[in-house]
Tab-separated table of N, CA and C in Angstrom:
chain	number	residue	atom	x	y	z
A	1	MET	N	98.688	74.690	71.184
A	1	MET	CA	98.734	73.592	71.084
A	1	MET	C	98.239	72.102	72.252
A	2	LYS	N	97.904	72.749	73.497
A	2	LYS	CA	97.470	72.118	74.444
A	2	LYS	C	95.860	71.688	74.053
A	3	ARG	N	95.192	72.619	73.221
A	3	ARG	CA	94.126	72.316	72.418
A	3	ARG	C	93.960	71.160	71.704
A	4	VAL	N	94.633	71.254	70.756
A	4	VAL	CA	95.097	69.681	70.419
A	4	VAL	C	95.415	69.007	71.308
A	5	VAL	N	96.177	68.693	71.714
A	5	VAL	CA	96.373	67.299	72.562
A	5	VAL	C	94.881	67.065	72.958
A	6	GLU	N	94.327	67.849	74.214
A	6	GLU	CA	92.722	67.271	74.562
A	6	GLU	C	91.794	67.361	73.727
A	7	ALA	N	91.642	67.381	72.645
A	7	ALA	CA	91.058	67.342	71.129
A	7	ALA	C	91.874	65.869	70.994
A	8	LEU	N	92.911	65.607	70.750
A	8	LEU	CA	93.000	64.202	70.463
A	8	LEU	C	92.602	63.630	71.328
A	9	GLU	N	92.943	63.771	72.766
A	9	GLU	CA	92.094	62.942	73.736
A	9	GLU	C	90.855	62.686	73.901
A	10	MET	N	90.278	63.431	73.342
A	10	MET	CA	88.999	63.015	73.150
A	10	MET	C	88.666	62.289	72.693
A	11	VAL	N	88.813	62.224	71.214
A	11	VAL	CA	88.849	61.657	69.907
A	11	VAL	C	89.129	60.222	70.071
A	12	THR	N	90.594	59.799	70.745
A	12	THR	CA	91.176	58.803	71.377
A	12	THR	C	89.831	57.742	72.404
A	13	GLU	N	89.229	58.855	73.542
A	13	GLU	CA	88.096	58.448	74.710
A	13	GLU	C	86.977	57.812	74.115
A	14	TRP	N	86.443	58.791	71.918
A	14	TRP	CA	84.939	57.963	71.692
A	14	TRP	C	85.497	57.045	71.106
A	15	ILE	N	86.487	57.045	70.088
A	15	ILE	CA	86.787	55.778	69.375
A	15	ILE	C	87.029	54.679	69.992
A	16	MET	N	87.701	54.492	71.449
A	16	MET	CA	87.879	53.296	72.251
A	16	MET	C	86.887	53.168	73.127
A	17	ALA	N	85.470	54.289	72.905
A	17	ALA	CA	84.320	53.374	73.456
A	17	ALA	C	83.886	52.733	72.081
A	18	LEU	N	83.291	53.855	70.951
A	18	LEU	CA	83.192	53.110	70.015
A	18	LEU	C	83.403	51.601	69.760
A	19	MET	N	84.491	51.601	70.059
A	19	MET	CA	85.444	50.165	69.856
A	19	MET	C	85.279	49.285	71.089
A	20	LEU	N	84.718	49.425	71.398
A	20	LEU	CA	83.766	48.615	73.307
A	20	LEU	C	82.748	48.524	73.084
A	21	ALA	N	82.120	49.284	72.680
A	21	ALA	CA	80.362	48.814	72.343
A	21	ALA	C	80.303	48.144	71.072
A	22	MET	N	81.360	47.822	70.549
A	22	MET	CA	81.169	47.420	68.962
A	22	MET	C	81.347	45.872	69.449
A	23	MET	N	82.306	45.441	70.568
A	23	MET	CA	83.291	44.331	70.861
A	23	MET	C	82.231	44.343	71.564
A	24	VAL	N	81.031	44.597	72.506
A	24	VAL	CA	80.459	44.061	73.525
A	24	VAL	C	79.095	43.467	72.622
A	25	ALA	N	78.547	44.157	71.348
A	25	ALA	CA	77.948	43.926	70.605
A	25	ALA	C	78.196	42.245	69.612
A	26	LEU	N	79.479	42.682	69.307
A	26	LEU	CA	79.397	41.293	68.252
A	26	LEU	C	79.708	40.010	69.645
A	27	VAL	N	80.133	40.260	70.206
A	27	VAL	CA	80.727	39.723	71.136
A	27	VAL	C	79.205	38.318	72.175
A	28	PHE	N	78.349	39.757	72.497
A	28	PHE	CA	76.567	39.016	72.966
A	28	PHE	C	76.001	38.356	71.441
A	29	GLY	N	75.725	39.416	70.453
A	29	GLY	CA	75.361	38.354	69.505
A	29	GLY	C	75.627	37.567	68.689
A	30	ASN	N	77.264	36.921	69.270
A	30	ASN	CA	77.692	35.856	69.130
A	30	ASN	C	77.620	34.575	70.019
A	31	VAL	N	77.615	34.760	71.158
A	31	VAL	CA	77.197	33.978	71.969
A	31	VAL	C	75.328	33.903	71.865
A	32	VAL	N	74.086	35.021	71.950
A	32	VAL	CA	73.026	34.560	71.446
A	32	VAL	C	72.652	33.811	70.450
A	33	LEU	N	73.956	34.225	69.246
A	33	LEU	CA	73.744	33.472	68.133
A	33	LEU	C	73.957	31.696	68.555
A	34	ARG	N	75.071	31.501	69.012
A	34	ARG	CA	76.213	30.077	69.039
A	34	ARG	C	74.629	29.452	69.669
A	35	TYR	N	73.848	30.180	70.850
A	35	TYR	CA	73.396	28.967	71.612
A	35	TYR	C	71.829	29.480	71.740
A	36	GLY	N	71.122	30.296	70.557
A	36	GLY	CA	70.115	30.288	70.800
A	36	GLY	C	69.335	29.941	69.564
A	37	PHE	N	71.138	29.831	68.279
A	37	PHE	CA	70.258	29.250	67.204
A	37	PHE	C	71.609	28.387	66.250
A	38	ASN	N	71.921	27.556	67.026
A	38	ASN	CA	73.357	27.280	66.490
A	38	ASN	C	73.686	27.634	65.085
A	39	SER	N	74.073	29.081	65.493
A	39	SER	CA	74.976	29.916	64.205
A	39	SER	C	75.991	30.862	64.571
A	40	GLY	N	76.407	31.386	63.769
A	40	GLY	CA	76.666	32.593	64.472
A	40	GLY	C	77.466	33.992	63.355
A	41	ILE	N	78.574	34.359	63.570
A	41	ILE	CA	79.048	35.524	62.760
A	41	ILE	C	80.594	35.003	63.050
A	42	VAL	N	81.024	34.663	62.008
A	42	VAL	CA	82.681	34.249	62.008
A	42	VAL	C	83.252	35.041	62.272
A	43	ALA	N	82.686	36.147	62.125
A	43	ALA	CA	84.134	37.140	61.715
A	43	ALA	C	84.416	38.390	63.073
A	44	ALA	N	83.246	38.042	64.372
A	44	ALA	CA	82.719	38.600	65.109
A	44	ALA	C	84.182	38.126	66.131
A	45	GLU	N	84.642	37.374	66.514
A	45	GLU	CA	85.993	37.246	67.095
A	45	GLU	C	86.928	37.148	66.608
A	46	GLU	N	87.513	37.584	64.945
A	46	GLU	CA	88.205	38.329	64.812
A	46	GLU	C	88.268	40.074	65.279
A	47	LEU	N	87.230	40.219	64.672
A	47	LEU	CA	86.759	41.738	64.622
A	47	LEU	C	87.187	42.279	66.536
A	48	ALA	N	86.253	41.465	67.031
A	48	ALA	CA	86.823	41.513	68.444
A	48	ALA	C	88.081	41.921	68.630
A	49	ARG	N	89.089	40.632	68.151
A	49	ARG	CA	90.024	40.969	69.077
A	49	ARG	C	90.871	41.852	68.035
A	50	LEU	N	90.548	42.198	67.682
A	50	LEU	CA	91.859	43.218	67.019
A	50	LEU	C	91.389	44.800	67.445
A	51	MET	N	90.203	44.757	67.694
A	51	MET	CA	89.530	46.234	68.323
A	51	MET	C	89.882	45.610	69.481
A	52	PHE	N	90.009	44.808	70.763
A	52	PHE	CA	90.395	44.948	72.302
A	52	PHE	C	92.217	45.249	72.472
A	53	VAL	N	92.932	44.474	70.749
A	53	VAL	CA	94.530	45.060	71.176
A	53	VAL	C	94.397	46.446	71.150
A	54	TRP	N	93.675	47.213	69.753
A	54	TRP	CA	94.145	48.927	69.750
A	54	TRP	C	93.157	49.252	71.276
A	55	VAL	N	92.048	49.061	71.520
A	55	VAL	CA	91.495	49.787	73.269
A	55	VAL	C	92.837	50.338	74.308
A	56	VAL	N	93.104	48.133	74.362
A	56	VAL	CA	94.487	48.125	74.793
A	56	VAL	C	95.383	49.166	75.142
A	57	PHE	N	96.180	49.380	73.539
A	57	PHE	CA	97.513	51.012	72.748
A	57	PHE	C	96.757	51.631	73.461
A	58	LEU	N	95.528	52.188	73.139
A	58	LEU	CA	95.318	52.945	72.830
A	58	LEU	C	95.094	53.769	74.530
A	59	GLY	N	94.477	52.569	75.350
A	59	GLY	CA	94.402	53.060	76.379
A	59	GLY	C	95.161	53.306	77.504
A	60	ALA	N	96.880	52.573	77.457
A	60	ALA	CA	97.747	52.457	77.676
A	60	ALA	C	98.271	54.317	77.593
A	61	THR	N	97.894	54.681	76.268
A	61	THR	CA	98.583	55.971	75.816
A	61	THR	C	98.244	57.264	76.776
A	62	LEU	N	96.690	56.763	76.865
A	62	LEU	CA	96.103	58.242	78.054
A	62	LEU	C	96.644	57.804	78.688
A	63	ALA	N	96.060	56.380	79.413
A	63	ALA	CA	97.054	56.794	80.837
A	63	ALA	C	98.125	56.997	81.005
A	64	LEU	N	99.440	56.206	80.423
A	64	LEU	CA	100.457	57.879	79.729
A	64	LEU	C	100.229	58.842	80.142
A	65	ARG	N	99.865	59.983	79.275
A	65	ARG	CA	99.430	60.852	79.106
A	65	ARG	C	99.173	61.429	80.372
A	66	ARG	N	97.436	60.738	81.112
A	66	ARG	CA	96.951	61.374	82.545
A	66	ARG	C	98.066	61.202	84.236
A	67	ASN	N	99.267	60.400	83.468
A	67	ASN	CA	99.832	59.908	84.843
A	67	ASN	C	99.209	59.087	85.848
A	68	GLN	N	98.385	58.248	85.028
A	68	GLN	CA	97.354	57.453	86.115
A	68	GLN	C	97.895	55.808	85.230
A	69	HIS	N	98.659	55.583	85.079
A	69	HIS	CA	99.453	54.376	85.495
A	69	HIS	C	99.801	53.713	87.059
A	70	LEU	N	99.600	52.283	87.776
A	70	LEU	CA	100.122	52.243	88.205
A	70	LEU	C	101.675	52.457	88.554
A	71	GLY	N	102.011	53.508	90.128
A	71	GLY	CA	103.243	53.434	90.701
A	71	GLY	C	103.157	53.394	91.819
A	72	LEU	N	104.819	53.467	92.463
A	72	LEU	CA	104.565	53.453	94.280
A	72	LEU	C	105.683	54.238	93.852
A	73	ASP	N	105.547	55.289	94.710
A	73	ASP	CA	105.787	56.587	95.171
A	73	ASP	C	106.594	56.653	96.673
A	74	ILE	N	106.216	55.570	97.127
A	74	ILE	CA	106.260	55.497	98.615
A	74	ILE	C	107.910	56.221	99.199
A	75	LEU	N	109.031	54.668	97.762
A	75	LEU	CA	110.886	55.135	97.772
A	75	LEU	C	110.739	56.994	97.699
A	76	GLN	N	110.346	57.140	96.778
A	76	GLN	CA	110.715	58.373	95.993
A	76	GLN	C	110.374	59.648	96.713
A	77	SER	N	108.636	59.187	97.336
A	77	SER	CA	108.268	60.419	98.120
A	77	SER	C	109.151	61.379	99.113
A	78	ARG	N	110.138	59.784	99.895
A	78	ARG	CA	110.975	60.084	101.092
A	78	ARG	C	112.470	60.667	100.893
A	79	LEU	N	113.007	60.478	99.232
A	79	LEU	CA	114.260	60.806	98.768
A	79	LEU	C	114.372	62.619	98.989
A	80	PRO	N	115.719	63.670	98.994
A	80	PRO	CA	115.343	64.623	98.416
A	80	PRO	C	115.037	65.033	97.108
A	81	ALA	N	114.730	66.952	96.953
A	81	ALA	CA	114.134	66.767	95.461
A	81	ALA	C	115.112	66.714	94.294
A	82	ARG	N	116.241	66.761	94.946
A	82	ARG	CA	117.366	66.753	93.616
A	82	ARG	C	117.467	64.991	92.935
A	83	VAL	N	117.064	63.684	94.112
A	83	VAL	CA	117.108	62.430	93.537
A	83	VAL	C	115.969	62.661	93.536
A	84	ARG	N	114.797	62.759	93.675
A	84	ARG	CA	114.279	62.891	93.218
A	84	ARG	C	113.569	63.234	91.187
A	85	ARG	N	114.157	63.605	91.136
A	85	ARG	CA	114.577	64.845	89.538
A	85	ARG	C	115.613	63.490	89.343
A	86	ALA	N	116.373	63.396	89.659
A	86	ALA	CA	117.515	62.461	89.026
A	86	ALA	C	116.993	60.595	88.636
A	87	CYS	N	116.038	60.906	89.172
A	87	CYS	CA	115.493	59.452	89.897
A	87	CYS	C	114.629	59.682	87.959
A	88	ALA	N	113.666	60.379	88.090
A	88	ALA	CA	112.497	60.501	87.348
A	88	ALA	C	113.336	60.657	85.409
A	89	VAL	N	114.407	61.118	85.791
A	89	VAL	CA	115.004	61.565	84.338
A	89	VAL	C	115.748	60.162	83.898
A	90	VAL	N	116.850	59.017	84.944
A	90	VAL	CA	116.452	58.157	84.448
A	90	VAL	C	115.694	57.156	83.708
A	91	SER	N	114.524	56.588	85.132
A	91	SER	CA	113.481	55.810	84.148
A	91	SER	C	112.431	56.367	83.381
A	92	HIS	N	112.973	58.413	82.764
A	92	HIS	CA	112.488	58.837	81.848
A	92	HIS	C	112.977	58.298	79.916
A	93	LEU	N	114.549	58.036	81.045
A	93	LEU	CA	115.252	57.735	79.270
A	93	LEU	C	115.239	56.137	79.810
A	94	LEU	N	115.155	55.155	80.685
A	94	LEU	CA	115.216	53.570	80.489
A	94	LEU	C	113.326	53.836	79.264
A	95	MET	N	112.113	54.265	79.785
A	95	MET	CA	111.388	54.238	79.545
A	95	MET	C	111.142	54.580	77.385
A	96	LEU	N	112.071	55.592	77.246
A	96	LEU	CA	112.121	55.986	76.014
A	96	LEU	C	112.980	54.555	74.975
A	97	TYR	N	114.023	53.993	75.961
A	97	TYR	CA	115.400	52.935	75.289
A	97	TYR	C	113.626	51.882	75.346
A	98	ALA	N	113.425	51.313	76.193
A	98	ALA	CA	111.997	50.475	75.481
A	98	ALA	C	110.771	50.953	74.655
A	99	LEU	N	110.212	51.653	74.828
A	99	LEU	CA	109.940	52.071	73.502
A	99	LEU	C	110.631	52.109	72.497
A	100	TRP	N	111.545	53.130	72.426
A	100	TRP	CA	112.296	52.566	70.522
A	100	TRP	C	112.269	51.229	70.377
A	101	LEU	N	112.474	50.187	71.808
A	101	LEU	CA	112.526	48.663	70.932
A	101	LEU	C	111.803	48.358	70.665
A	102	PHE	N	109.593	48.689	71.191
A	102	PHE	CA	108.822	48.422	71.058
A	102	PHE	C	108.590	49.367	69.812
A	103	ILE	N	109.441	50.166	69.176
A	103	ILE	CA	108.620	50.511	67.837
A	103	ILE	C	109.382	49.714	66.821
A	104	GLU	N	110.728	50.069	67.098
A	104	GLU	CA	111.330	49.187	65.940
A	104	GLU	C	110.916	47.674	66.048
A	105	GLY	N	110.582	47.009	66.504
A	105	GLY	CA	110.089	45.430	66.946
A	105	GLY	C	108.150	45.406	65.823
A	106	SER	N	108.020	46.873	66.400
A	106	SER	CA	106.086	46.612	66.449
A	106	SER	C	106.600	46.866	64.410
A	107	TRP	N	107.281	48.036	63.790
A	107	TRP	CA	107.746	47.969	62.696
A	107	TRP	C	108.122	47.095	61.476
A	108	PHE	N	109.458	45.970	62.043
A	108	PHE	CA	108.855	44.822	61.259
A	108	PHE	C	108.093	43.945	61.412
A	109	GLN	N	107.459	43.797	62.799
A	109	GLN	CA	106.093	43.183	62.385
A	109	GLN	C	105.133	43.365	61.739
A	110	LEU	N	105.260	44.678	61.075
A	110	LEU	CA	104.121	45.743	60.374
A	110	LEU	C	104.423	45.334	59.431
A	111	LEU	N	105.542	45.590	58.855
A	111	LEU	CA	106.558	44.794	57.927
A	111	LEU	C	106.304	43.519	57.025
A	112	ILE	N	106.205	42.805	58.152
A	112	ILE	CA	105.771	41.326	58.143
A	112	ILE	C	104.194	41.466	57.748
A	113	GLY	N	103.758	42.138	58.133
A	113	GLY	CA	102.214	41.462	58.838
A	113	GLY	C	101.331	41.756	57.118
A	114	MET	N	101.879	43.214	56.146
A	114	MET	CA	101.456	43.117	55.039
A	114	MET	C	101.663	42.539	54.171
A	115	GLU	N	101.988	41.677	54.162
A	115	GLU	CA	102.372	39.866	53.335
A	115	GLU	C	101.283	38.946	53.806
A	116	THR	N	100.864	38.950	54.946
A	116	THR	CA	100.071	37.847	55.660
A	116	THR	C	98.673	38.580	56.028
A	117	ARG	N	97.568	37.707	55.996
A	117	ARG	CA	96.414	38.026	55.939
A	117	ARG	C	95.817	37.205	57.330
A	118	SER	N	94.164	37.661	57.930
A	118	SER	CA	93.203	37.155	59.124
A	118	SER	C	92.761	36.257	58.238
A	119	THR	N	92.269	35.437	59.288
A	119	THR	CA	91.727	34.179	58.445
A	119	THR	C	91.255	33.872	58.368
A	120	VAL	N	89.766	34.830	58.255
A	120	VAL	CA	88.417	35.737	57.798
A	120	VAL	C	87.999	36.237	57.160
A	121	LEU	N	89.221	37.356	57.696
A	121	LEU	CA	88.333	38.868	56.849
A	121	LEU	C	89.452	39.015	55.997
A	122	ARG	N	90.753	38.317	56.121
A	122	ARG	CA	91.776	38.457	55.261
A	122	ARG	C	92.411	40.136	55.086
A	123	PHE	N	92.031	40.824	56.780
A	123	PHE	CA	92.549	42.042	56.518
A	123	PHE	C	93.918	42.056	56.658
A	124	PRO	N	94.787	42.816	56.431
A	124	PRO	CA	96.127	42.330	56.719
A	124	PRO	C	96.874	42.420	58.194
A	125	MET	N	97.423	41.517	58.784
A	125	MET	CA	97.790	41.378	59.993
A	125	MET	C	98.896	42.386	60.721
A	126	ALA	N	99.289	43.797	59.956
A	126	ALA	CA	100.028	44.316	59.886
A	126	ALA	C	98.969	45.711	60.705
A	127	PHE	N	97.728	45.351	60.925
A	127	PHE	CA	96.256	46.149	61.854
A	127	PHE	C	96.954	45.374	62.995
A	128	TYR	N	97.335	44.492	63.717
A	128	TYR	CA	97.461	44.075	64.645
A	128	TYR	C	98.827	44.580	65.258
A	129	ALA	N	100.490	45.426	64.506
A	129	ALA	CA	101.047	45.574	65.231
A	129	ALA	C	101.001	47.187	64.531
A	130	ALA	N	100.434	47.631	64.415
A	130	ALA	CA	100.024	49.076	64.156
A	130	ALA	C	99.330	49.668	65.131
A	131	ALA	N	98.273	48.247	65.734
A	131	ALA	CA	98.117	48.975	67.272
A	131	ALA	C	98.906	49.302	68.441
A	132	GLY	N	100.201	48.661	68.065
A	132	GLY	CA	101.461	48.845	69.228
A	132	GLY	C	102.158	50.048	68.358
A	133	PHE	N	102.596	50.026	67.118
A	133	PHE	CA	103.493	50.628	66.658
A	133	PHE	C	103.378	52.285	67.173
A	134	PHE	N	102.202	52.934	66.414
A	134	PHE	CA	101.617	54.358	66.451
A	134	PHE	C	101.075	55.173	67.750
A	135	PRO	N	100.749	53.897	69.088
A	135	PRO	CA	99.802	54.783	70.414
A	135	PRO	C	101.595	54.624	71.212
A	136	ALA	N	102.700	53.522	70.696
A	136	ALA	CA	104.147	53.566	71.261
A	136	ALA	C	105.156	55.487	70.360
A	137	ILE	N	104.304	55.038	69.742
A	137	ILE	CA	105.081	56.536	69.348
A	137	ILE	C	104.323	57.847	69.631
A	138	ALA	N	103.252	57.760	70.214
A	138	ALA	CA	102.393	58.865	71.435
A	138	ALA	C	103.091	58.823	72.633
A	139	MET	N	103.627	57.555	73.077
A	139	MET	CA	104.177	57.280	74.383
A	139	MET	C	105.500	58.142	74.721
A	140	ALA	N	106.339	57.706	72.922
A	140	ALA	CA	107.386	58.034	73.235
A	140	ALA	C	107.670	59.790	73.778
A	141	LEU	N	106.531	60.620	72.756
A	141	LEU	CA	106.645	61.818	72.193
A	141	LEU	C	106.173	62.250	74.570
A	142	THR	N	105.065	61.610	74.533
A	142	THR	CA	104.016	62.098	75.647
A	142	THR	C	105.749	61.852	76.909
A	143	ILE	N	106.595	61.031	76.981
A	143	ILE	CA	107.828	61.295	77.576
A	143	ILE	C	108.548	62.040	77.483
A	144	LEU	N	108.996	62.088	76.205
A	144	LEU	CA	109.767	62.493	75.562
A	144	LEU	C	109.653	64.698	76.203
A	145	ALA	N	108.377	65.287	76.275
A	145	ALA	CA	107.618	66.271	76.513
A	145	ALA	C	107.952	66.357	78.030
A	146	ASN	N	107.844	65.189	78.573
A	146	ASN	CA	107.785	65.745	80.222
A	146	ASN	C	109.204	65.208	80.288
A	147	LEU	N	109.903	65.197	80.203
A	147	LEU	CA	111.223	65.004	80.363
A	147	LEU	C	111.972	66.285	79.862
A	148	TRP	N	111.973	66.676	78.616
A	148	TRP	CA	112.357	68.078	78.526
A	148	TRP	C	111.501	68.674	79.789
A	149	LYS	N	110.382	69.139	80.160
A	149	LYS	CA	109.612	69.755	81.618
A	149	LYS	C	110.848	69.327	82.640
A	150	ILE	N	111.454	67.909	82.642
A	150	ILE	CA	111.869	67.743	84.265
A	150	ILE	C	113.296	69.287	84.086
A	151	LEU	N	114.032	68.453	82.609
A	151	LEU	CA	115.148	69.143	82.944
A	151	LEU	C	114.737	70.485	83.025
A	152	SER	N	114.173	71.173	82.120
A	152	SER	CA	113.588	72.297	81.960
A	152	SER	C	113.644	73.392	83.704
A	153	GLY	N	112.677	72.408	84.726
A	153	GLY	CA	112.673	73.014	85.627
A	153	GLY	C	111.085	73.179	85.966
A	154	ASP	N	110.431	73.328	84.629
A	154	ASP	CA	109.021	73.808	84.578
A	154	ASP	C	108.061	72.901	85.732
A	155	ALA	N	107.545	74.395	85.858
A	155	ALA	CA	107.062	73.538	87.519
A	155	ALA	C	105.707	72.576	87.374
A	156	THR	N	105.778	72.262	86.136
A	156	THR	CA	104.368	71.314	85.547
A	156	THR	C	104.345	69.561	85.212
A	157	ALA	N	106.028	69.694	85.884
A	157	ALA	CA	106.560	68.467	85.482
A	157	ALA	C	106.225	67.162	85.718
A	158	HIS	N	106.338	65.996	85.411
A	158	HIS	CA	105.082	64.908	86.521
A	158	HIS	C	106.785	64.606	87.287
A	159	ILE	N	107.240	64.337	88.139
A	159	ILE	CA	108.244	63.820	89.100
A	159	ILE	C	107.411	62.921	90.294
A	160	PRO	N	107.295	61.710	89.832
A	160	PRO	CA	106.960	60.810	90.193
A	160	PRO	C	107.636	61.054	91.999
A	161	GLY	N	106.826	60.787	93.272
A	161	GLY	CA	107.012	61.735	94.465
A	161	GLY	C	106.404	62.514	94.974
A	162	ASN	N	106.815	63.278	93.977
A	162	ASN	CA	106.080	64.665	94.104
A	162	ASN	C	104.906	65.057	94.591
A	163	GLY	N	104.232	64.006	94.702
A	163	GLY	CA	102.284	64.402	94.674
A	163	GLY	C	102.075	64.883	93.691
A	164	ASP	N	102.801	64.924	92.128
A	164	ASP	CA	102.222	65.735	91.638
A	164	ASP	C	100.507	64.297	90.835
A	165	ILE	N	99.757	65.629	90.608
A	165	ILE	CA	97.837	64.575	90.244
A	165	ILE	C	97.609	65.852	88.786
A	166	ASP	N	97.933	65.209	87.898
A	166	ASP	CA	97.699	66.131	86.495
A	166	ASP	C	98.950	67.394	86.323
A	167	GLY	N	99.018	67.091	86.699
A	167	GLY	CA	100.461	68.737	86.747
A	167	GLY	C	99.633	69.397	88.187
A	168	THR	N	99.328	69.033	88.517
A	168	THR	CA	99.187	70.299	90.472
A	168	THR	C	100.276	69.254	90.803
A	169	THR	N	101.346	70.203	92.096
A	169	THR	CA	101.514	69.717	93.272
A	169	THR	C	100.576	69.370	94.126
A	170	ALA	N	100.739	68.572	95.052
A	170	ALA	CA	100.086	68.937	96.210
A	170	ALA	C	101.335	68.686	97.042
A	171	PRO	N	100.609	69.512	98.420
A	171	PRO	CA	101.145	69.255	99.415
A	171	PRO	C	101.601	68.097	100.552
A	172	GLN	N	103.036	68.511	101.080
A	172	GLN	CA	103.358	66.775	100.997
A	172	GLN	C	103.990	67.068	102.849
A	173	GLY	N	103.246	65.943	103.566
A	173	GLY	CA	103.714	66.032	105.279
A	173	GLY	C	103.911	68.010	105.095
A	174	GLY	N	102.642	69.012	105.207
A	174	GLY	CA	102.480	69.863	105.753
A	174	GLY	C	103.300	70.798	104.183
A	175	ALA	N	104.092	70.668	104.012
A	175	ALA	CA	104.734	71.778	103.165
A	175	ALA	C	104.192	71.191	101.479
A	176	ILE	N	104.928	72.343	100.793
A	176	ILE	CA	104.500	72.458	99.598
A	176	ILE	C	106.114	71.570	98.990
A	177	ALA	N	105.671	70.462	98.030
A	177	ALA	CA	106.785	69.725	97.743
A	177	ALA	C	107.671	70.772	96.723
A	178	GLU	N	109.524	70.368	96.198
A	178	GLU	CA	110.114	70.722	96.292
A	178	GLU	C	110.074	70.794	95.124
A	179	HIS	N	110.764	71.864	93.475
A	179	HIS	CA	110.815	70.606	92.138
A	179	HIS	C	112.180	71.084	91.748
């Protein structure tokens, strides 16, 4: 299972890199055409915007998977291990609720977007909603997996304040952090 997840992460990184390269080429090419030749690629802005939305949500998914989102562990690191664990469970449940709302809203936007088309390329506007829908499902699964690890007492669970870095526990204050 770990190999599958790592392969999916690598594929996602490559897709993001390809989209970013295409965005740069489209926008830069459009600027050169606009200012140098008084013309441009009409679809460039629409494609770059769509790819930007996808890159943002795919990047957020990878950041969550790797525990690289910004966070303040100052207070949590000073709490007893059991309280840190309880806070992690509560925060995971709140994140799951927020993601449920996001998934539900994205689903409705996806359905609406199937009926509307983009201005230039005429692709379904559902492509934008899908950029939020599918990564939100991946994020929910990631949070559920970590919540399961927390509840089952797995030592690889990410609990903010424990000094976790990529699933390993770093020493705090000269002692190994409790789980």
